[in-house]
């Protein structure tokens, strides 16, 4: 792991930044308030009070295939939901991302973690993910170079402010504005 | 035919640029093979036994003459002068170089074609009845819906990394020529009692290691709900389909293990959440897309043609070809012509560049510029005037394409098998060639009547052997090829999965075994009106077992 990767792992809004979130679990002691904590979904649901009673931001880590329906009552309390892609070919959390954004109206940060690669980032974005924990060096280089690999004509609508209808075709979409690549 | 507008044109050019970039990054080492593999598969590039293979999408099997000529051009310049039409109405080139693929995609884009999602764990190219729009028995043309589904599924951001491949087929008639019951989603366009258009919907059909006939989840789905319902099905599959074992990852297994009613309830619930959302189809957009598929202006013609009748009487070979390869058309005085790609002793589905050009020329002159690819690996000329049928026949004969065997015993479906495919356990093409030769005599074929033989070179069943009246599966036993035979399968509206008749046969024995099965049918049929499939369904396997193994 390069130094930059260790210090600035998170790609968001066109640059790499630090990861302030402290990963905790049922066994770990919670850090002093107000450090933001990232809790695995099952542990959060088992003992939500332990985490919400703190004076600090809460994020939840959702593994591939985990059901987020029980999380719905807490969505307003969460500033981050990190969706895990254990292998880039495991596409379950694309659906989960859309459910969180479009069905349940989650408005906080949606992050992809795990095997996050340049060719999948545009798809993740369309599903509502806005930040990316990137370990893959060629992907980091490509992002820094703003190397775009996206097809920016979309044949199906997703609910997103970032896209607008293309002409009169009801389900064709175009990017709303020229955003920074990827 | 569907025509690209500026949006479609810009899309397909961006897609070519994207893939070119991916190839460049692969060659530079920024992508390893594991990372590159799903990307190339999503663009139809396989790594086969000897070379890369490029599978080009022919959406719902419809091609113009101009597109066919471009395929011939590619065959000539980037391959060994031929291409292979597949059971999913696509075209495969077996010998392109990876470095040439971006350039080939550029040529395809020039004629509004691409190779998008012809493989990989995503929603594949949508197929349809090859007689769509012209069949005499059709309620409505299924292709506008197939085009709508093609657009929706193309680079769908949520559904490019599904547990496994996902196949959709649409038909518009009761007679099922698109095998919709063997698809992940099968749709039949129909009208309800109020006369409104909609679909009967089957889900979870498929071949492969565990063949299953689809489960009918809807008797009538309103037209406007097509995309919302499809999205609900694929979302449930994406979330809950198994990912631990690729042989248990198709939708059919989720339905089998989860229970059809349970999964159906999940789908309906998901559908209710999105039904009135952005995917609801506006009527004027459906009608707009329909206009692309409007039939050509057929000149008014008498329903019979005297020259056509005379030609039939004068030439027995032509007469036989008409009997098998010409089908009723909805417009009086017209016919649908099937161009067999199954010459006696030849490779099923192959066409040379010259043959592609010949078919393009014939279609331009006699078939309103249009060609279809059938899932039985033949071509179809959908708009031929009866008066021109003889001229079409003569032109096809000159190109070596006038084999009059559509639907007969030598109209064999075979997958590429061990001659090309990296997954194969046995050869399938040579077996098809030998069976074709054995039954090559035209009178003999005619006497046998409709009979579908389908051959796969491994358990993945790309040759659809489960749906063959006689199915042949090539396997490997201690380094020796052997062939398991199934009987009684069918891919039509009476869909059924073939039953294994008994122990398998060696390469030397398998053609004799097929002949024995056919002979047994001839002996036992009630009359020449009773087809092989009907006779098998009446008789069961016993007489065939006895003929093959000597025991009842
Ligand atoms: S059935 Fe097997 S051998 Fe034939 S094409 Fe499919 S994977 Fe290859």
XYZ file of C-alpha atoms and ligand atoms in Angstrom:
742
model
C 0.000 0.000 0.000
C 1.418 3.359 -0.974
C 1.592 6.208 1.507
C -0.977 8.237 -0.374
C -3.302 5.300 -0.354
C -2.905 4.879 3.400
C -3.364 8.544 4.176
C -5.884 9.577 1.546
C -7.956 6.527 0.702
C -11.285 8.153 -0.130
C -12.150 9.582 -3.550
C -14.943 12.121 -3.285
C -15.902 15.265 -5.219
C -12.915 15.005 -7.502
C -10.074 14.452 -5.030
C -8.634 12.002 -2.535
C -9.154 12.667 1.151
C -8.560 11.114 4.562
C -10.916 8.603 6.101
C -12.076 10.010 9.434
C -14.338 7.100 10.210
C -13.196 4.753 13.009
C -14.214 1.150 12.409
C -15.702 -0.328 15.567
C -17.482 -3.548 16.469
C -19.352 -5.012 19.407
C -16.027 -6.045 20.957
C -14.136 -2.784 20.539
C -14.381 0.041 22.935
C -15.953 3.079 21.408
C -13.608 6.010 20.783
C -14.088 9.233 22.686
C -16.868 11.504 21.481
C -17.222 12.996 18.918
C -15.084 10.723 16.697
C -17.260 9.357 13.863
C -17.689 5.588 14.007
C -18.424 2.971 11.357
C -20.386 -0.030 12.660
C -21.179 -3.281 10.820
C -24.886 -3.503 10.027
C -25.744 -6.541 12.173
C -23.990 -5.097 15.200
C -25.640 -1.768 14.777
C -29.080 -3.368 14.591
C -28.397 -5.598 17.600
C -27.500 -2.686 19.852
C -28.456 0.547 18.141
C -28.784 2.394 21.466
C -25.111 1.807 22.296
C -24.135 3.799 19.220
C -26.877 6.391 18.947
C -26.425 7.446 22.594
C -22.942 8.737 21.766
C -22.312 12.272 20.770
C -20.692 11.630 17.413
C -21.525 10.731 13.819
C -22.525 7.179 12.997
C -21.929 5.236 9.823
C -23.002 1.698 9.028
C -21.108 -0.860 6.941
C -23.370 -3.022 4.773
C -21.952 -6.256 3.428
C -22.972 -7.661 0.048
C -26.282 -9.440 0.353
C -27.270 -7.886 3.701
C -30.856 -6.751 3.973
C -31.119 -3.022 4.684
C -34.859 -2.940 5.389
C -34.355 -3.086 9.191
C -32.072 -0.077 8.893
C -34.807 2.169 7.520
C -35.966 3.618 10.910
C -32.384 4.775 11.577
C -31.516 6.292 8.215
C -31.970 9.837 9.528
C -29.312 9.122 12.188
C -26.690 7.932 9.745
C -24.222 10.248 8.066
C -22.531 7.443 6.143
C -23.505 4.092 4.727
C -20.584 2.139 3.345
C -21.528 -0.577 0.866
C -19.063 -3.397 0.514
C -18.109 -4.898 -2.838
C -16.098 -7.947 -1.714
C -15.331 -8.716 -5.377
C -16.019 -6.197 -8.109
C -18.098 -8.917 -9.811
C -20.483 -9.142 -6.845
C -23.200 -6.730 -7.923
C -25.687 -7.003 -5.065
C -24.921 -3.654 -3.535
C -25.769 -1.810 -6.747
C -29.368 -2.768 -6.006
C -28.991 -1.910 -2.332
C -27.622 1.514 -3.214
C -30.628 2.297 -5.388
C -33.038 1.045 -2.732
C -31.420 3.253 -0.087
C -31.427 6.336 -2.285
C -34.582 5.976 -4.336
C -36.895 3.879 -2.169
C -35.940 4.903 1.341
C -34.770 8.425 0.590
C -31.406 8.113 2.314
C -29.719 11.511 1.953
C -26.360 10.969 3.668
C -23.091 9.818 2.152
C -23.163 6.502 0.274
C -19.717 4.979 -0.096
C -18.327 1.999 -1.977
C -15.644 -0.047 -0.235
C -13.806 -3.227 -1.115
C -12.850 -4.077 -4.691
C -13.544 -0.676 -6.251
C -12.231 -0.226 -9.808
C -12.312 2.564 -12.372
C -14.620 0.757 -14.795
C -17.311 0.245 -12.175
C -17.225 3.680 -10.534
C -19.508 5.317 -13.145
C -22.095 2.575 -12.596
C -21.866 3.001 -8.841
C -22.367 6.720 -9.238
C -25.520 6.205 -11.248
C -26.829 4.023 -8.421
C -26.327 6.859 -5.921
C -22.855 6.200 -4.508
C -20.808 9.382 -4.040
C -17.547 8.347 -2.374
C -15.140 5.518 -3.059
C -12.516 3.797 -0.921
C -9.976 2.956 -3.614
C -7.024 0.603 -3.111
C -6.297 -0.337 -6.723
C -3.320 1.779 -7.834
C -4.166 2.022 -11.559
C -7.660 3.170 -10.535
C -6.191 5.812 -8.240
C -3.927 7.046 -11.033
C -6.810 7.149 -13.495
C -9.007 9.086 -11.072
C -6.266 11.606 -10.367
C -5.770 12.063 -14.098
C -9.544 12.493 -14.513
C -9.390 9.719 -17.077
C -13.006 9.121 -18.014
C -14.169 5.699 -19.124
C -17.851 6.349 -18.994
C -20.500 6.089 -21.681
C -22.404 9.258 -20.903
C -25.584 8.451 -22.753
C -27.870 6.450 -20.533
C -30.613 4.179 -21.798
C -32.522 3.915 -18.569
C -33.585 6.375 -15.909
C -32.394 6.269 -12.339
C -33.679 8.760 -9.831
C -30.907 11.271 -9.631
C -30.478 15.036 -9.796
C -27.318 14.458 -11.788
C -29.223 13.301 -14.873
C -31.751 14.952 -17.134
C -34.044 13.554 -19.849
C -32.482 13.436 -23.313
C -34.812 15.187 -25.708
C -38.235 13.639 -25.967
C -37.246 10.046 -25.355
C -38.881 9.234 -22.024
C -36.270 6.948 -20.537
C -33.065 8.214 -22.148
C -30.873 10.367 -19.915
C -27.837 12.619 -20.142
C -25.594 13.986 -17.404
C -27.096 17.212 -16.010
C -23.845 19.129 -16.285
C -20.320 18.388 -17.240
C -19.130 17.025 -13.908
C -15.490 16.189 -13.293
C -14.823 12.815 -14.919
C -15.644 9.747 -12.806
C -36.416 -1.602 -38.761
C -35.232 0.388 -35.814
C -33.030 3.296 -36.874
C -30.543 5.023 -34.615
C -31.156 8.651 -33.807
C -28.424 11.017 -32.611
C -28.645 9.650 -29.084
C -28.176 6.019 -30.160
C -25.387 6.999 -32.523
C -23.518 8.940 -29.832
C -24.054 6.090 -27.396
C -22.596 3.398 -29.599
C -19.575 5.538 -30.532
C -18.860 6.210 -26.849
C -19.133 2.510 -26.187
C -16.542 1.750 -28.861
C -14.232 4.372 -27.329
C -14.775 2.899 -23.870
C -13.889 -0.600 -25.014
C -10.864 0.620 -26.964
C -9.662 2.264 -23.767
C -10.242 -0.942 -21.804
C -8.240 -2.965 -24.333
C -5.427 -0.391 -24.155
C -5.379 -0.530 -20.366
C -5.343 -4.336 -20.483
C -2.398 -4.309 -22.870
C -0.642 -1.755 -20.618
C -1.172 -3.998 -17.591
C -3.464 -1.610 -15.689
C -6.170 -4.252 -15.846
C -5.325 -7.848 -15.052
C -7.066 -10.644 -16.910
C -9.502 -11.232 -14.059
C -10.508 -7.559 -14.069
C -10.626 -7.372 -17.843
C -12.619 -10.564 -18.360
C -16.105 -9.300 -17.425
C -15.459 -6.093 -19.367
C -14.591 -7.934 -22.556
C -17.439 -10.383 -22.035
C -19.868 -7.477 -21.705
C -18.666 -6.590 -25.164
C -18.919 -10.067 -26.637
C -15.229 -11.028 -26.551
C -14.546 -14.576 -25.377
C -11.235 -16.352 -25.049
C -11.794 -19.688 -26.797
C -9.614 -22.754 -27.311
C -7.536 -21.369 -30.150
C -8.318 -17.669 -30.298
C -10.569 -14.849 -29.219
C -14.164 -15.060 -30.367
C -16.317 -12.020 -31.014
C -20.063 -12.362 -30.695
C -22.000 -9.630 -32.451
C -25.506 -8.718 -31.374
C -28.299 -9.024 -33.895
C -31.091 -7.540 -31.753
C -34.195 -9.730 -32.047
C -32.623 -11.306 -35.128
C -33.385 -8.467 -37.560
C -30.768 -7.341 -40.108
C -30.786 -5.056 -43.137
C -28.917 -5.917 -46.331
C -26.429 -3.190 -45.536
C -25.735 -4.702 -42.132
C -25.343 -8.175 -43.610
C -22.820 -6.845 -46.117
C -20.849 -5.323 -43.272
C -20.755 -8.701 -41.541
C -19.446 -10.218 -44.776
C -16.804 -7.482 -44.929
C -15.681 -8.265 -41.381
C -15.620 -12.017 -42.099
C -13.393 -11.387 -45.102
C -11.039 -8.867 -43.552
C -10.736 -9.878 -39.922
C -11.668 -13.563 -39.872
C -11.215 -16.597 -42.083
C -13.969 -15.675 -44.488
C -16.964 -16.995 -42.607
C -19.135 -16.429 -39.554
C -21.356 -18.558 -37.373
C -24.997 -17.731 -36.598
C -25.958 -18.789 -33.090
C -29.019 -20.065 -31.250
C -29.481 -16.603 -29.770
C -29.797 -14.945 -33.163
C -26.281 -13.545 -32.938
C -23.246 -13.894 -35.165
C -19.889 -15.170 -33.957
C -16.506 -14.675 -35.506
C -14.078 -17.318 -34.344
C -10.732 -15.887 -35.335
C -10.430 -12.128 -34.730
C -7.321 -10.681 -33.077
C -7.987 -8.815 -29.824
C -6.128 -5.770 -31.123
C -8.526 -5.606 -34.102
C -11.700 -5.770 -32.028
C -12.028 -1.999 -31.432
C -11.696 -1.437 -35.181
C -14.301 -4.117 -35.916
C -16.640 -2.449 -33.423
C -16.124 0.816 -35.288
C -17.189 -0.851 -38.544
C -20.235 -2.265 -36.795
C -21.146 1.137 -35.388
C -21.141 2.461 -38.977
C -24.168 0.259 -39.643
C -25.867 0.697 -36.249
C -24.564 -2.526 -34.764
C -22.532 -3.527 -31.731
C -21.492 -6.466 -29.572
C -22.856 -5.167 -26.288
C -23.965 -7.692 -23.670
C -23.750 -10.703 -25.944
C -22.023 -12.481 -23.071
C -21.141 -11.964 -19.420
C -23.274 -12.048 -16.290
C -25.687 -9.412 -17.473
C -28.916 -9.077 -19.421
C -28.116 -10.540 -22.821
C -29.224 -9.553 -26.273
C -33.027 -9.826 -26.387
C -34.385 -12.403 -28.844
C -37.741 -12.612 -30.638
C -39.767 -14.753 -33.017
C -37.885 -14.766 -36.331
C -41.225 -14.488 -38.156
C -42.143 -11.373 -36.136
C -44.255 -8.863 -38.007
C -45.078 -11.205 -40.886
C -46.371 -14.418 -39.304
C -49.956 -15.223 -40.207
C -50.736 -16.257 -36.617
C -49.407 -13.184 -34.809
C -51.319 -10.950 -32.345
C -48.747 -8.152 -32.514
C -45.133 -7.693 -33.577
C -42.943 -8.495 -30.548
C -39.950 -6.495 -31.809
C -40.976 -3.039 -30.553
C -41.055 -4.523 -27.048
C -37.756 -6.286 -27.636
C -36.259 -2.947 -28.715
C -37.645 -1.233 -25.602
C -36.112 -3.985 -23.473
C -32.843 -3.735 -25.392
C -32.591 -0.052 -24.584
C -33.511 -0.426 -20.930
C -31.071 -3.304 -20.362
C -28.128 -1.722 -22.211
C -25.433 -0.773 -19.675
C -28.063 -0.849 -16.943
C -25.916 0.364 -14.045
C -27.567 -1.891 -11.480
C -27.517 -5.088 -13.515
C -24.091 -5.545 -15.107
C -22.812 -7.835 -12.356
C -25.632 -10.294 -11.881
C -25.065 -13.750 -10.391
C -25.120 -15.198 -13.916
C -26.289 -14.484 -17.457
C -29.884 -13.373 -17.948
C -31.858 -14.029 -21.132
C -35.095 -12.486 -22.354
C -37.208 -13.603 -25.334
C -40.426 -12.159 -26.755
C -42.967 -13.683 -29.085
C -46.267 -12.400 -30.431
C -48.085 -15.612 -31.312
C -49.449 -18.722 -29.631
C -47.073 -20.856 -31.673
C -43.859 -20.301 -29.784
C -40.988 -19.897 -32.231
C -38.766 -18.103 -29.719
C -38.637 -20.770 -26.968
C -39.852 -18.205 -24.428
C -40.423 -20.903 -21.818
C -36.671 -21.589 -21.779
C -35.644 -18.036 -20.913
C -35.092 -16.170 -17.640
C -37.933 -13.941 -18.770
C -40.224 -15.159 -21.537
C -42.929 -12.846 -22.873
C -45.839 -13.548 -25.173
C -47.680 -10.514 -26.501
C -51.419 -11.022 -26.218
C -54.694 -9.169 -25.860
C -56.934 -9.394 -22.815
C -60.718 -9.604 -22.970
C -60.943 -5.829 -23.194
C -58.728 -5.944 -26.276
C -55.757 -4.277 -24.547
C -52.201 -5.333 -25.318
C -50.057 -6.974 -22.689
C -47.991 -10.056 -21.995
C -48.118 -13.523 -20.596
C -44.925 -13.776 -18.534
C -42.776 -16.805 -17.719
C -39.712 -16.641 -15.502
C -36.882 -18.958 -14.605
C -36.757 -21.154 -17.672
C -33.380 -22.295 -18.905
C -31.206 -25.087 -20.200
C -27.781 -25.857 -18.785
C -27.001 -28.431 -16.141
C -30.455 -28.169 -14.571
C -32.966 -27.596 -17.372
C -36.288 -26.072 -16.367
C -39.397 -24.961 -18.162
C -40.313 -21.451 -17.026
C -42.863 -20.713 -14.335
C -45.800 -18.647 -15.553
C -45.888 -15.699 -13.182
C -48.460 -13.606 -15.082
C -51.271 -14.481 -17.420
C -51.580 -10.824 -18.383
C -49.182 -8.006 -17.661
C -50.365 -4.660 -19.056
C -48.161 -3.232 -21.784
C -47.281 -0.110 -19.790
C -45.755 -2.218 -17.009
C -43.179 -4.009 -19.155
C -40.069 -2.260 -17.871
C -41.131 -1.866 -14.236
C -41.977 -5.564 -14.054
C -38.727 -6.578 -15.739
C -36.753 -4.343 -13.390
C -38.517 -5.908 -10.390
C -37.660 -9.417 -11.586
C -34.002 -8.635 -12.241
C -33.629 -6.724 -8.957
C -34.955 -9.639 -6.919
C -32.652 -11.944 -8.836
C -29.649 -9.649 -8.344
C -30.253 -9.405 -4.608
C -31.113 -13.019 -3.846
C -29.673 -15.207 -6.615
C -26.897 -17.519 -5.484
C -23.320 -16.459 -6.087
C -21.478 -19.332 -4.417
C -21.713 -21.812 -7.300
C -21.962 -20.820 -10.936
C -24.060 -23.871 -11.743
C -26.660 -22.793 -9.200
C -26.657 -19.109 -9.986
C -29.384 -18.785 -12.634
C -32.843 -17.443 -11.812
C -34.307 -20.926 -12.308
C -32.389 -22.189 -9.249
C -33.530 -19.265 -7.089
C -37.098 -20.122 -8.036
C -36.537 -23.826 -7.514
C -34.893 -23.416 -4.117
C -36.877 -20.439 -2.873
C -40.237 -21.706 -4.100
C -41.989 -20.241 -7.130
C -44.764 -18.648 -5.113
C -42.403 -17.072 -2.592
C -40.188 -15.572 -5.287
C -43.245 -14.481 -7.283
C -44.579 -12.683 -4.201
C -41.233 -10.881 -3.752
C -41.301 -9.808 -7.385
C -44.882 -8.583 -7.180
C -44.087 -6.611 -4.031
C -41.067 -5.003 -5.645
C -43.123 -4.277 -8.761
C -45.806 -2.534 -6.713
C -43.161 -0.196 -5.311
C -42.004 0.973 -8.745
C -45.030 0.350 -10.922
C -46.120 3.969 -11.254
C -42.613 5.384 -11.338
C -40.396 6.532 -14.140
C -40.336 3.169 -15.903
C -44.014 3.196 -16.751
C -44.206 3.139 -20.544
C -45.977 6.087 -22.144
C -48.327 4.883 -24.839
C -47.083 7.373 -27.432
C -43.500 6.163 -27.015
C -44.504 2.540 -27.601
C -46.429 3.602 -30.689
C -43.470 5.707 -31.859
C -41.116 2.726 -31.614
C -43.719 0.543 -33.301
C -43.623 2.718 -36.398
C -40.005 1.679 -36.977
C -41.216 -1.876 -37.423
C -44.152 -1.122 -39.689
C -44.455 -3.611 -42.537
C -43.288 -2.419 -45.948
C -46.014 -1.273 -48.338
C -46.872 -4.564 -49.951
C -48.355 -4.134 -53.395
C -51.787 -5.743 -53.555
C -51.390 -9.223 -54.910
C -53.654 -12.152 -55.617
C -53.345 -14.760 -52.896
C -52.242 -17.301 -55.478
C -49.620 -17.089 -58.193
C -49.865 -19.133 -61.361
C -46.163 -18.950 -62.280
C -45.326 -20.068 -58.761
C -47.648 -23.069 -59.050
C -46.264 -23.976 -62.454
C -42.720 -23.816 -61.174
C -43.611 -26.163 -58.349
C -45.116 -28.656 -60.744
C -42.155 -28.446 -63.087
C -39.370 -28.875 -60.557
C -39.682 -31.474 -57.776
C -36.642 -30.183 -55.878
C -38.106 -26.669 -55.863
C -41.464 -28.083 -54.835
C -39.913 -29.899 -51.894
C -37.952 -26.830 -50.872
C -41.160 -24.767 -50.942
C -42.930 -27.382 -48.834
C -40.322 -27.130 -46.099
C -38.790 -23.669 -46.339
C -41.696 -21.407 -47.274
C -44.175 -20.358 -44.579
C -47.504 -18.512 -44.672
C -47.300 -14.736 -44.656
C -49.918 -12.382 -43.280
C -50.117 -10.392 -46.533
C -51.886 -12.142 -49.440
C -49.598 -13.248 -52.249
C -46.491 -13.151 -50.053
C -44.384 -15.737 -48.324
C -41.730 -16.095 -45.655
C -38.651 -17.907 -46.937
C -36.299 -19.793 -44.637
C -32.719 -19.929 -45.910
C -31.238 -23.092 -44.504
C -27.710 -22.832 -43.133
C -27.673 -26.604 -42.798
C -26.247 -27.967 -46.037
C -26.029 -31.750 -46.011
C -22.835 -32.654 -44.193
C -22.030 -29.014 -43.360
C -21.464 -27.038 -40.172
C -24.830 -25.860 -38.762
C -25.135 -22.088 -38.762
C -22.014 -21.245 -40.740
C -22.137 -18.820 -43.643
C -19.260 -17.651 -45.826
C -18.715 -13.994 -46.602
C -19.868 -14.645 -50.176
C -23.048 -16.284 -48.922
C -23.738 -13.337 -46.630
C -23.338 -10.994 -49.575
C -25.592 -13.191 -51.701
C -28.330 -13.170 -49.059
C -27.952 -9.388 -48.731
C -28.407 -8.981 -52.489
C -31.414 -11.297 -52.587
C -33.015 -9.514 -49.637
C -32.438 -6.160 -51.272
C -34.154 -7.281 -54.472
C -36.886 -9.509 -53.153
C -37.420 -9.034 -49.401
C -37.728 -5.306 -48.734
C -34.080 -5.172 -47.703
C -34.668 -7.262 -44.622
C -33.208 -10.489 -43.230
C -33.833 -12.370 -40.015
C -31.643 -14.743 -38.045
C -33.561 -17.600 -36.447
C -32.677 -19.245 -33.153
C -32.481 -22.447 -35.141
C -29.379 -21.054 -36.850
C -31.019 -20.335 -40.193
C -31.726 -17.085 -42.022
C -35.145 -15.832 -43.029
C -36.322 -13.582 -45.868
C -39.525 -12.182 -44.436
C -41.175 -10.306 -47.303
C -41.030 -12.328 -50.526
C -43.801 -12.099 -53.146
C -45.026 -15.558 -54.197
C -44.188 -14.670 -57.770
C -40.564 -14.109 -56.810
C -40.103 -17.271 -54.784
C -38.650 -19.205 -57.725
C -36.175 -16.428 -58.499
C -35.166 -16.353 -54.839
C -34.697 -20.118 -54.890
C -32.516 -19.957 -57.987
C -30.387 -17.202 -56.511
C -30.017 -19.115 -53.255
C -29.112 -22.275 -55.179
C -26.364 -20.365 -56.972
C -24.932 -19.454 -53.558
C -25.219 -22.995 -52.211
C -28.050 -21.970 -49.904
C -31.081 -23.799 -51.295
C -31.129 -26.788 -48.980
C -34.806 -27.643 -48.575
C -34.644 -29.079 -45.086
C -36.135 -26.495 -42.690
C -37.680 -28.331 -39.752
C -36.486 -31.740 -40.944
C -34.038 -34.212 -39.472
C -30.986 -32.561 -41.074
C -31.952 -29.072 -39.831
C -29.746 -29.757 -36.839
C -28.780 -27.287 -34.138
C -25.275 -27.794 -32.824
C -23.085 -25.709 -30.555
C -19.422 -25.128 -31.525
C -18.269 -27.920 -29.185
C -14.700 -29.122 -28.827
C -13.658 -27.768 -32.202
C -13.766 -24.242 -30.772
C -15.115 -24.052 -27.250
C -12.887 -24.003 -24.191
C -15.582 -25.561 -22.010
C -16.473 -28.465 -24.275
C -16.247 -32.089 -23.219
C -16.842 -33.490 -26.715
C -17.163 -32.457 -30.353
C -20.601 -31.605 -31.621
C -20.087 -30.301 -35.172
C -18.683 -33.575 -36.593
C -21.614 -35.494 -35.093
C -24.041 -33.051 -36.732
C -22.218 -33.446 -40.047
C -22.380 -37.240 -39.899
C -26.069 -37.336 -38.946
C -26.793 -34.887 -41.737
C -25.009 -37.135 -44.228
C -26.759 -40.240 -42.973
C -30.188 -38.701 -43.517
C -29.213 -36.539 -46.477
C -31.513 -38.183 -49.008
C -34.380 -35.729 -49.639
C -37.108 -38.369 -50.039
C -36.038 -40.060 -46.830
C -36.096 -36.771 -44.885
C -39.512 -35.978 -46.241
C -40.799 -39.375 -45.189
C -39.503 -38.846 -41.639
C -41.193 -35.450 -41.364
C -40.661 -32.735 -38.718
C -37.856 -33.713 -36.376
C -35.549 -31.495 -34.359
C -32.130 -32.840 -33.441
C -30.089 -30.631 -31.119
C -26.507 -31.261 -30.069
C -24.439 -29.756 -27.235
C -20.756 -30.350 -26.607
C -21.076 -30.128 -22.831
C -23.519 -29.821 -19.990
C -23.923 -26.065 -20.576
C -26.397 -26.977 -23.303
C -25.770 -24.133 -25.765
C -27.045 -26.529 -28.450
C -30.354 -26.738 -26.553
C -30.277 -30.543 -26.518
C -32.836 -30.611 -23.670
C -35.357 -29.093 -26.063
C -34.525 -31.424 -28.970
C -37.013 -34.043 -30.057
C -33.785 -36.001 -30.136
C -31.167 -34.356 -27.943
C -27.503 -35.307 -27.986
C -25.105 -34.309 -25.223
C -21.382 -34.872 -25.736
C -19.517 -35.930 -22.606
C -16.104 -37.225 -21.721
C -15.421 -40.546 -20.047
C -11.785 -41.169 -19.218
C -10.602 -39.223 -22.222
C -13.132 -40.763 -24.633
C -15.997 -38.795 -26.081
C -19.404 -40.325 -25.599
C -22.899 -39.114 -26.287
C -25.974 -39.220 -24.119
C -29.303 -39.193 -25.952
C -32.501 -37.594 -24.688
C -35.910 -37.969 -26.301
C -39.102 -35.949 -26.262
C -37.802 -32.462 -25.560
C -39.503 -29.472 -27.140
C -38.914 -25.715 -27.146
C -42.323 -24.639 -28.431
C -45.611 -23.823 -26.677
C -45.782 -27.450 -25.485
C -42.333 -27.059 -23.907
C -40.831 -30.152 -22.363
C -37.412 -31.385 -21.321
C -36.056 -34.470 -23.035
C -35.651 -37.674 -21.035
C -32.410 -39.624 -21.021
C -33.067 -42.818 -22.938
C -30.276 -44.910 -21.425
C -26.507 -45.342 -21.388
C -24.530 -43.195 -23.794
C -22.952 -44.059 -27.127
C -19.421 -43.798 -28.465
C -18.526 -41.521 -31.363
C -18.753 -44.539 -33.662
C -22.131 -45.670 -32.345
C -24.032 -42.424 -31.976
C -25.178 -41.962 -35.581
C -26.422 -45.564 -35.741
C -28.292 -44.971 -32.500
C -30.041 -41.939 -33.981
C -30.945 -43.979 -37.036
C -32.376 -46.738 -34.856
C -34.492 -44.196 -33.003
C -35.796 -42.773 -36.263
C -36.496 -46.247 -37.678
C -38.370 -47.180 -34.519
C -40.500 -44.085 -34.850
C -41.335 -44.895 -38.485
C -42.388 -48.414 -37.513
C -44.554 -47.298 -34.606
C -46.173 -44.124 -35.870
C -49.892 -44.242 -36.506
C -49.506 -42.559 -39.861
C -47.174 -40.157 -41.565
C -49.312 -37.414 -39.998
C -48.076 -38.325 -36.525
C -44.821 -36.460 -35.935
C -41.871 -37.888 -34.051
C -42.678 -35.766 -31.014
C -46.354 -36.744 -31.006
C -45.456 -40.406 -31.388
C -42.913 -40.238 -28.580
C -45.449 -38.578 -26.305
C -47.952 -41.324 -27.080
C -45.535 -44.260 -26.891
C -43.131 -43.233 -24.163
C -39.526 -44.392 -24.174
C -40.094 -48.177 -24.092
C -39.958 -49.050 -27.815
C -36.931 -46.804 -28.287
C -35.108 -48.366 -25.356
C -35.862 -51.771 -26.692
C -34.545 -50.891 -30.132
C -31.372 -49.410 -28.676
C -30.588 -51.753 -25.833
C -32.708 -54.813 -26.487
C -34.664 -54.506 -23.240
C -38.086 -53.017 -22.685
S -22.619 -26.399 -24.811
Fe -20.614 -26.496 -23.909
S -19.296 -27.016 -25.641
Fe -21.164 -26.249 -26.510
S -20.779 -24.058 -26.822
Fe -21.806 -24.318 -24.843
S -20.142 -24.371 -23.385
Fe -19.247 -24.794 -25.385
